[in-house]
Amino acid sequence: MGKPDGFLTTPRKNPTRRPVALRLLDWNEVYEPQSEDEVREQAGRCMDCGIPFCHQGCPLGNLIPEWNDLVYRGRFPSAIERLHATNNFPEFTGRLCPAPCESACVVAISAEAVSIERTEYEIAERAWSSELIQPLVPAFTTGKSVAIVGSGPAGLAAAQQLRRAGHDVTVFERNDAIGGLLRFGIPEFKMEKSVLDRRIAQLAAEGVRFETGVNVGVSGDVTLESLRGDYSAVVIAIGSTRPRDIPVPGREGRGIFPAMEYLTPANRQAIGGHATPISAHGRHVVILGGGDTGADCLGTAHRQGAASVTQLELLPQPPLERPSAAPWPTMPLLYKVTSAHEEGGDRRYALRTREFRVDAEGNVTALVADQLDYDVEGAPLVLGEIVIETDLVLIAAGFTGPEVRDLPEIPTGERGTIAVDGEWQCVPSNSTLAPVFAAGDSVRGQSLIVWAIAEGRSVAAAVHSYLTPDLTSLPRPVEPYAGSWTVPSR
């Protein structure tokens, strides 16, 4: 454990955010670094709780009490070793994970949770700056090859695990750069792309090959059948990228976009690309959706100089404290003020979009919504109508599954996600073609980055066991999503 009475004597201290007026002038990350003394003091709040429920809260099963104790004692090289034992990319999760581990922290029963996520970030950043993170090239090769389709966190985690186990690994990405939504969906102010680039450089130095600008499918650059013929196994990790729409009257109006159609070109421009075709500059923006993607749109619109930004949420405003319906150690839905919300904008709750109004030229001019209340059983009741003038609407209502129309061989379940068996296979091998595995959001549905990394590690373990059953197995932190489909025999 850390400091014996740290959870009693040391209050939680979050990192300082750069001043709003300053950070709106650039795209740099929001948080200031903490001193080593502060980091060690915060890690010392981890108590000797006997049963560390934070392990249960973390899909990766991170060894949180162990590396908290090591940080408290100033042993950062040992801390990064324990962190890497379960998490390939702690600098990603230390920035982007909503920290379900903190909801399960025993200290959080009666006080503020240990700052687990930030400690993870500090361990990783100190390891990078001290050059403790180096490529780990396998000592031997198995002669087996794996094609991974998709380069988000699940695909990258699977690639690193399989390469370190001695397999030849090639990652195929349809975009012109590696990273998936880590690169094109996450704004710079949440994670600068240099953080992603240094980890990709490590994978490349370990021997992972990357092929960008490659569409896999019947009408793409490479067919799935050809990959199955050329490789020993194929892994599908294409994420959940089909946007959920709001099909109401006026939806066809100009100026209404899914969130990713706005964020992707904005992110490209922020890192030196061409000017975005969809700018919020001088416009009255409405964001439909109160989650992380909506907050990303909010922070981006602020930096582009929007005239006003209004964020709408269908559900009521979440409570400030854990409700009885979400007892510890579950992860409750709480009201939170992200850095983007701190920067401005209006947040409104319990509003259901009824229609978009458009002018004679077809441009959106207003949004009409029903003001709702909810009864004790959660049924919505309409209280009235509100009208919000707008000339740019961003739909951040989530995603409905992976894009598999060009992959007819891949089975899907009722939710539109890829269906796998208990060994992460979605298409079995036959006499001439290799099996196909799948993991990440394409199987689970829209979820957390920590789940994607966990499933990437698990599918790597399944592939490794299939290819080399006589060799030492890889760690498998999670099982396939409950209710998964059973692969038929061929």
Coordinates of C-alpha atoms in Angstrom, one line a residue, residues 23-363:
R23 CA -6.1 27.4 -24.4
L24 CA -8.9 28.6 -26.8
L25 CA -6.0 30.2 -28.8
D26 CA -4.5 26.8 -29.6
W27 CA -5.2 23.0 -29.9
N28 CA -2.8 21.9 -27.2
E29 CA -3.7 19.6 -24.4
V30 CA -5.7 21.2 -21.6
Y31 CA -4.0 19.9 -18.4
E32 CA -0.8 21.1 -16.8
P33 CA 1.7 18.5 -15.6
Q34 CA 1.9 17.7 -11.9
S35 CA 5.1 17.8 -9.9
E36 CA 6.6 14.5 -8.7
D37 CA 5.8 15.3 -5.1
E38 CA 2.1 15.9 -6.0
V39 CA 2.0 12.6 -8.1
R40 CA 3.5 10.6 -5.3
E41 CA 1.2 12.2 -2.7
Q42 CA -1.9 11.4 -4.7
A43 CA -0.7 7.8 -5.3
G44 CA -0.3 7.5 -1.5
R45 CA -4.0 7.9 -1.1
C46 CA -4.4 4.3 -2.2
M47 CA -5.4 2.3 0.9
D48 CA -4.8 -1.3 2.0
C49 CA -8.4 -2.2 1.2
G50 CA -7.9 -5.9 1.2
I51 CA -10.0 -6.6 -1.9
P52 CA -9.1 -4.0 -4.5
F53 CA -12.4 -3.5 -6.4
C54 CA -10.7 -1.2 -8.8
H55 CA -9.4 -4.4 -10.5
Q56 CA -13.1 -5.3 -11.1
G57 CA -13.9 -1.8 -12.3
C58 CA -11.1 -1.9 -14.9
P59 CA -11.7 -4.0 -18.0
L60 CA -8.0 -4.5 -18.3
G61 CA -7.6 -5.7 -14.7
N62 CA -4.9 -3.1 -14.2
L63 CA -2.7 -3.8 -11.1
I64 CA -3.7 -0.4 -9.6
P65 CA -2.7 -0.8 -5.9
E66 CA 0.7 -2.2 -7.0
W67 CA 1.7 0.7 -9.2
N68 CA 0.2 3.2 -6.8
D69 CA 2.5 1.9 -4.1
L70 CA 5.5 2.0 -6.5
V71 CA 4.7 5.6 -7.4
Y72 CA 4.3 6.6 -3.8
R73 CA 7.8 5.2 -3.2
G74 CA 9.2 7.0 -6.2
R75 CA 9.9 3.8 -8.1
F76 CA 8.6 4.9 -11.5
P77 CA 10.6 2.4 -13.6
S78 CA 9.0 -0.5 -11.7
A79 CA 5.6 1.2 -11.9
I80 CA 5.6 1.3 -15.8
E81 CA 6.5 -2.4 -15.8
R82 CA 3.5 -3.2 -13.7
L83 CA 1.3 -0.9 -15.8
H84 CA 2.5 -2.4 -19.1
A85 CA 1.8 -5.9 -17.8
T86 CA -1.9 -5.3 -18.4
N87 CA -2.2 -2.2 -20.6
N88 CA -0.3 -1.6 -23.9
F89 CA -1.2 2.1 -24.1
P90 CA -1.5 3.7 -20.6
E91 CA -0.8 7.1 -22.1
F92 CA -4.1 6.8 -24.1
T93 CA -6.2 5.6 -21.3
G94 CA -4.6 8.1 -18.9
R95 CA -6.1 10.8 -21.1
L96 CA -9.2 9.3 -22.6
C97 CA -10.7 6.7 -20.2
P98 CA -13.7 7.8 -18.1
A99 CA -12.1 5.7 -15.3
P100 CA -14.6 3.1 -14.2
C101 CA -11.8 2.0 -11.8
E102 CA -12.3 5.2 -9.8
S103 CA -16.0 4.4 -9.4
A104 CA -15.1 1.1 -7.9
C105 CA -12.4 2.5 -5.6
V106 CA -13.0 1.6 -2.0
V107 CA -12.0 5.1 -0.9
A108 CA -14.9 6.4 -3.1
I109 CA -17.4 4.8 -0.7
S110 CA -17.0 7.8 1.7
A111 CA -14.6 10.2 0.0
E112 CA -13.3 11.2 -3.4
A113 CA -11.7 8.3 -5.2
V114 CA -8.0 7.9 -5.7
S115 CA -6.9 9.7 -8.8
I116 CA -6.1 6.5 -10.6
E117 CA -6.4 7.7 -14.2
R118 CA -4.1 10.7 -13.7
T119 CA -1.5 8.6 -11.9
E120 CA -1.5 6.2 -14.9
Y121 CA -0.9 9.2 -17.2
E122 CA 2.0 10.4 -15.0
I123 CA 3.6 7.0 -14.9
A124 CA 3.5 6.7 -18.7
E125 CA 4.7 10.2 -19.4
R126 CA 7.6 9.9 -17.0
A127 CA 8.5 6.6 -18.7
W128 CA 8.5 8.2 -22.1
S129 CA 10.6 11.2 -21.0
S130 CA 13.1 8.9 -19.3
E131 CA 13.3 6.6 -22.4
L132 CA 12.1 3.7 -20.4
I133 CA 9.7 2.7 -23.2
Q134 CA 11.6 1.0 -25.9
P135 CA 10.7 -1.4 -28.8
L136 CA 10.5 -5.1 -27.7
V137 CA 11.5 -7.1 -30.7
P138 CA 10.6 -10.8 -30.4
A139 CA 13.5 -13.2 -30.0
F140 CA 12.1 -15.6 -32.6
T141 CA 9.4 -15.8 -35.2
T142 CA 6.7 -18.5 -35.5
G143 CA 6.4 -18.4 -39.3
K144 CA 2.7 -17.4 -38.9
S145 CA 1.2 -14.2 -40.2
V146 CA -1.8 -12.2 -39.1
A147 CA -3.7 -9.4 -41.0
I148 CA -5.4 -6.9 -38.8
V149 CA -8.1 -4.7 -40.4
G150 CA -8.5 -1.4 -38.5
S151 CA -5.9 0.6 -36.5
G152 CA -7.8 1.9 -33.6
P153 CA -7.0 0.9 -30.0
A154 CA -8.3 -2.7 -30.4
G155 CA -6.3 -3.3 -33.6
L156 CA -3.1 -1.7 -32.3
A157 CA -3.3 -3.7 -29.0
A158 CA -3.8 -6.9 -30.9
A159 CA -1.0 -6.1 -33.3
Q160 CA 1.5 -5.4 -30.5
Q161 CA 0.6 -8.6 -28.6
L162 CA 0.8 -10.8 -31.6
R163 CA 4.0 -9.3 -32.9
R164 CA 5.7 -9.7 -29.5
A165 CA 4.6 -13.3 -29.5
G166 CA 6.6 -13.8 -32.7
H167 CA 4.0 -13.6 -35.5
D168 CA 4.3 -11.5 -38.6
V169 CA 1.7 -8.8 -38.3
T170 CA 0.3 -6.4 -40.9
V171 CA -2.3 -3.7 -40.0
F172 CA -4.6 -2.4 -42.8
E173 CA -6.1 1.0 -42.4
R174 CA -8.5 2.7 -44.9
N175 CA -7.5 6.2 -43.9
D176 CA -4.2 7.8 -44.9
A177 CA -2.7 7.5 -41.4
I178 CA -2.8 5.0 -38.6
G179 CA -4.9 5.4 -35.5
G180 CA -8.6 5.3 -36.4
L181 CA -10.7 7.6 -34.2
L182 CA -7.7 8.1 -31.9
R183 CA -6.3 10.2 -34.8
F184 CA -9.4 11.5 -36.6
G185 CA -12.0 11.5 -33.9
I186 CA -10.2 12.6 -30.7
P187 CA -9.4 16.4 -30.8
E188 CA -5.8 17.6 -30.1
F189 CA -6.9 19.3 -26.9
K190 CA -7.7 15.9 -25.4
M191 CA -4.7 14.0 -26.9
E192 CA -2.1 15.5 -29.1
K193 CA -1.2 13.3 -32.0
S194 CA 2.4 13.2 -31.1
V195 CA 1.3 10.9 -28.3
L196 CA -0.1 8.5 -30.8
D197 CA 2.8 8.8 -33.2
R198 CA 5.5 7.8 -30.7
R199 CA 3.6 4.6 -29.9
I200 CA 3.0 3.8 -33.6
A201 CA 6.8 4.3 -34.1
Q202 CA 7.4 1.8 -31.3
L203 CA 5.2 -0.8 -33.0
A204 CA 6.9 -0.3 -36.3
A205 CA 10.3 -0.7 -34.7
E206 CA 9.0 -4.0 -33.2
G207 CA 8.2 -5.2 -36.7
V208 CA 4.5 -4.4 -37.2
R209 CA 3.8 -3.4 -40.8
F210 CA 1.3 -0.7 -41.6
E211 CA -0.6 -0.4 -44.8
T212 CA -2.7 2.8 -45.1
G213 CA -5.2 3.9 -47.7
V214 CA -6.4 0.3 -48.1
N215 CA -10.1 -0.5 -48.1
V216 CA -10.9 -4.2 -47.4
G217 CA -14.0 -5.6 -48.9
V218 CA -15.6 -6.9 -52.1
S219 CA -15.4 -3.5 -53.7
G220 CA -12.3 -2.3 -52.0
D221 CA -8.5 -2.5 -52.7
V222 CA -8.2 -5.9 -51.0
T223 CA -10.9 -8.6 -50.5
L224 CA -11.3 -10.4 -47.2
E225 CA -11.0 -13.7 -49.1
S226 CA -7.6 -12.7 -50.4
L227 CA -6.4 -11.8 -46.9
R228 CA -7.7 -15.2 -45.7
G229 CA -5.7 -16.9 -48.4
D230 CA -2.5 -14.9 -47.8
Y231 CA -2.4 -14.9 -44.0
S232 CA -2.6 -17.5 -41.3
A233 CA -5.4 -15.5 -39.5
V234 CA -7.4 -12.3 -40.0
V235 CA -8.6 -9.9 -37.2
I236 CA -11.4 -7.4 -37.8
A237 CA -11.1 -4.4 -35.6
I238 CA -12.9 -1.7 -37.5
G239 CA -14.8 -0.1 -34.7
S240 CA -18.4 1.1 -34.5
T241 CA -18.6 4.0 -37.0
R242 CA -22.1 4.1 -38.4
P243 CA -23.6 7.3 -36.9
R244 CA -27.0 7.2 -35.2
D245 CA -29.3 9.6 -37.1
I246 CA -32.2 11.7 -35.9
P247 CA -34.8 11.2 -38.7
V248 CA -37.2 14.0 -38.2
P249 CA -38.8 16.5 -40.6
G250 CA -36.2 18.9 -42.1
R251 CA -33.3 16.4 -41.6
E252 CA -32.3 16.8 -45.2
G253 CA -31.6 20.5 -44.7
R254 CA -28.1 21.8 -45.3
G255 CA -26.0 22.5 -42.3
I256 CA -26.9 19.3 -40.4
F257 CA -24.1 16.8 -40.0
P258 CA -23.1 13.7 -38.1
A259 CA -20.5 14.6 -35.5
M260 CA -17.6 12.7 -37.2
E261 CA -18.2 14.5 -40.5
Y262 CA -17.4 17.6 -38.5
L263 CA -14.7 16.4 -36.2
T264 CA -12.6 14.5 -38.7
P265 CA -11.7 17.4 -41.1
A266 CA -11.4 19.7 -38.1
N267 CA -8.9 17.4 -36.5
R268 CA -7.0 17.2 -39.8
Q269 CA -6.8 21.0 -40.0
A270 CA -5.7 21.2 -36.4
I271 CA -2.6 19.1 -37.2
G272 CA -1.7 21.0 -40.3
G273 CA -4.1 19.7 -42.9
H274 CA -6.4 21.5 -45.3
A275 CA -9.0 23.9 -44.1
T276 CA -12.1 22.1 -42.9
P277 CA -15.2 22.4 -45.1
I278 CA -17.4 22.5 -42.0
S279 CA -16.4 25.4 -39.7
A280 CA -18.3 26.7 -36.7
H281 CA -16.7 30.1 -37.1
G282 CA -19.3 32.8 -36.5
R283 CA -22.2 30.3 -36.5
H284 CA -24.9 29.4 -34.0
V285 CA -24.2 25.7 -33.3
V286 CA -26.5 23.1 -31.8
I287 CA -25.0 19.8 -30.7
L288 CA -27.4 16.9 -30.2
G289 CA -26.0 14.6 -27.6
G290 CA -24.4 15.1 -24.2
G291 CA -21.7 12.5 -24.2
D292 CA -18.0 12.6 -24.9
T293 CA -18.4 13.1 -28.7
G294 CA -20.7 16.0 -28.0
A295 CA -18.1 17.5 -25.7
D296 CA -15.5 17.0 -28.4
C297 CA -17.7 19.0 -30.8
L298 CA -18.2 21.6 -28.2
G299 CA -14.5 22.2 -27.6
T300 CA -13.8 22.2 -31.3
A301 CA -16.5 24.8 -32.0
H302 CA -15.1 27.0 -29.3
R303 CA -11.7 26.9 -30.9
Q304 CA -13.1 27.7 -34.3
G305 CA -14.8 30.8 -33.0
A306 CA -18.5 29.9 -32.9
A307 CA -20.9 32.7 -32.2
S308 CA -22.8 30.4 -29.8
V309 CA -23.0 26.7 -28.9
T310 CA -26.0 24.9 -27.3
Q311 CA -25.7 21.3 -26.4
L312 CA -28.9 19.3 -26.0
E313 CA -29.5 16.0 -24.2
L314 CA -32.6 13.8 -24.3
L315 CA -32.4 12.7 -20.7
P316 CA -32.7 14.8 -17.5
Q317 CA -29.6 16.4 -16.0
P318 CA -27.6 13.7 -14.2
P319 CA -27.2 14.0 -10.4
L320 CA -24.1 15.4 -8.8
E321 CA -23.7 12.5 -6.4
R322 CA -24.1 8.7 -6.8
P323 CA -27.8 7.8 -6.9
S324 CA -29.2 4.8 -5.0
A325 CA -29.9 3.1 -8.4
A326 CA -26.2 2.9 -9.1
P327 CA -24.6 1.7 -5.8
W328 CA -20.9 1.3 -5.3
P329 CA -18.9 -0.2 -7.0
T330 CA -20.9 0.3 -10.2
M331 CA -20.1 3.3 -12.5
P332 CA -22.9 5.9 -12.1
L333 CA -24.0 8.5 -14.6
L334 CA -23.1 11.8 -12.9
Y335 CA -23.2 15.4 -14.0
K336 CA -19.6 16.4 -15.0
V337 CA -18.0 19.5 -16.3
T338 CA -15.4 18.6 -18.8
S339 CA -12.8 21.1 -20.0
A340 CA -14.9 21.8 -23.0
H341 CA -18.0 22.7 -20.9
E342 CA -15.8 24.9 -18.7
E343 CA -15.0 26.9 -21.9
G344 CA -18.6 28.0 -22.4
G345 CA -21.8 27.0 -24.2
D346 CA -25.3 26.3 -23.0
R347 CA -26.3 22.9 -21.8
R348 CA -30.0 21.9 -21.9
Y349 CA -31.6 18.7 -20.8
A350 CA -34.7 16.6 -21.3
L351 CA -35.2 17.9 -24.9
R352 CA -36.4 15.7 -27.8
T353 CA -35.8 17.0 -31.3
R354 CA -39.1 17.3 -33.2
E355 CA -38.1 19.0 -36.4
F356 CA -35.5 21.1 -38.2
R357 CA -36.7 24.3 -39.9
V358 CA -35.1 25.3 -43.2
D359 CA -35.3 28.4 -45.3
A360 CA -36.2 28.6 -49.0
E361 CA -32.6 27.7 -50.0
G362 CA -32.7 24.5 -47.8
N363 CA -30.4 25.8 -45.1

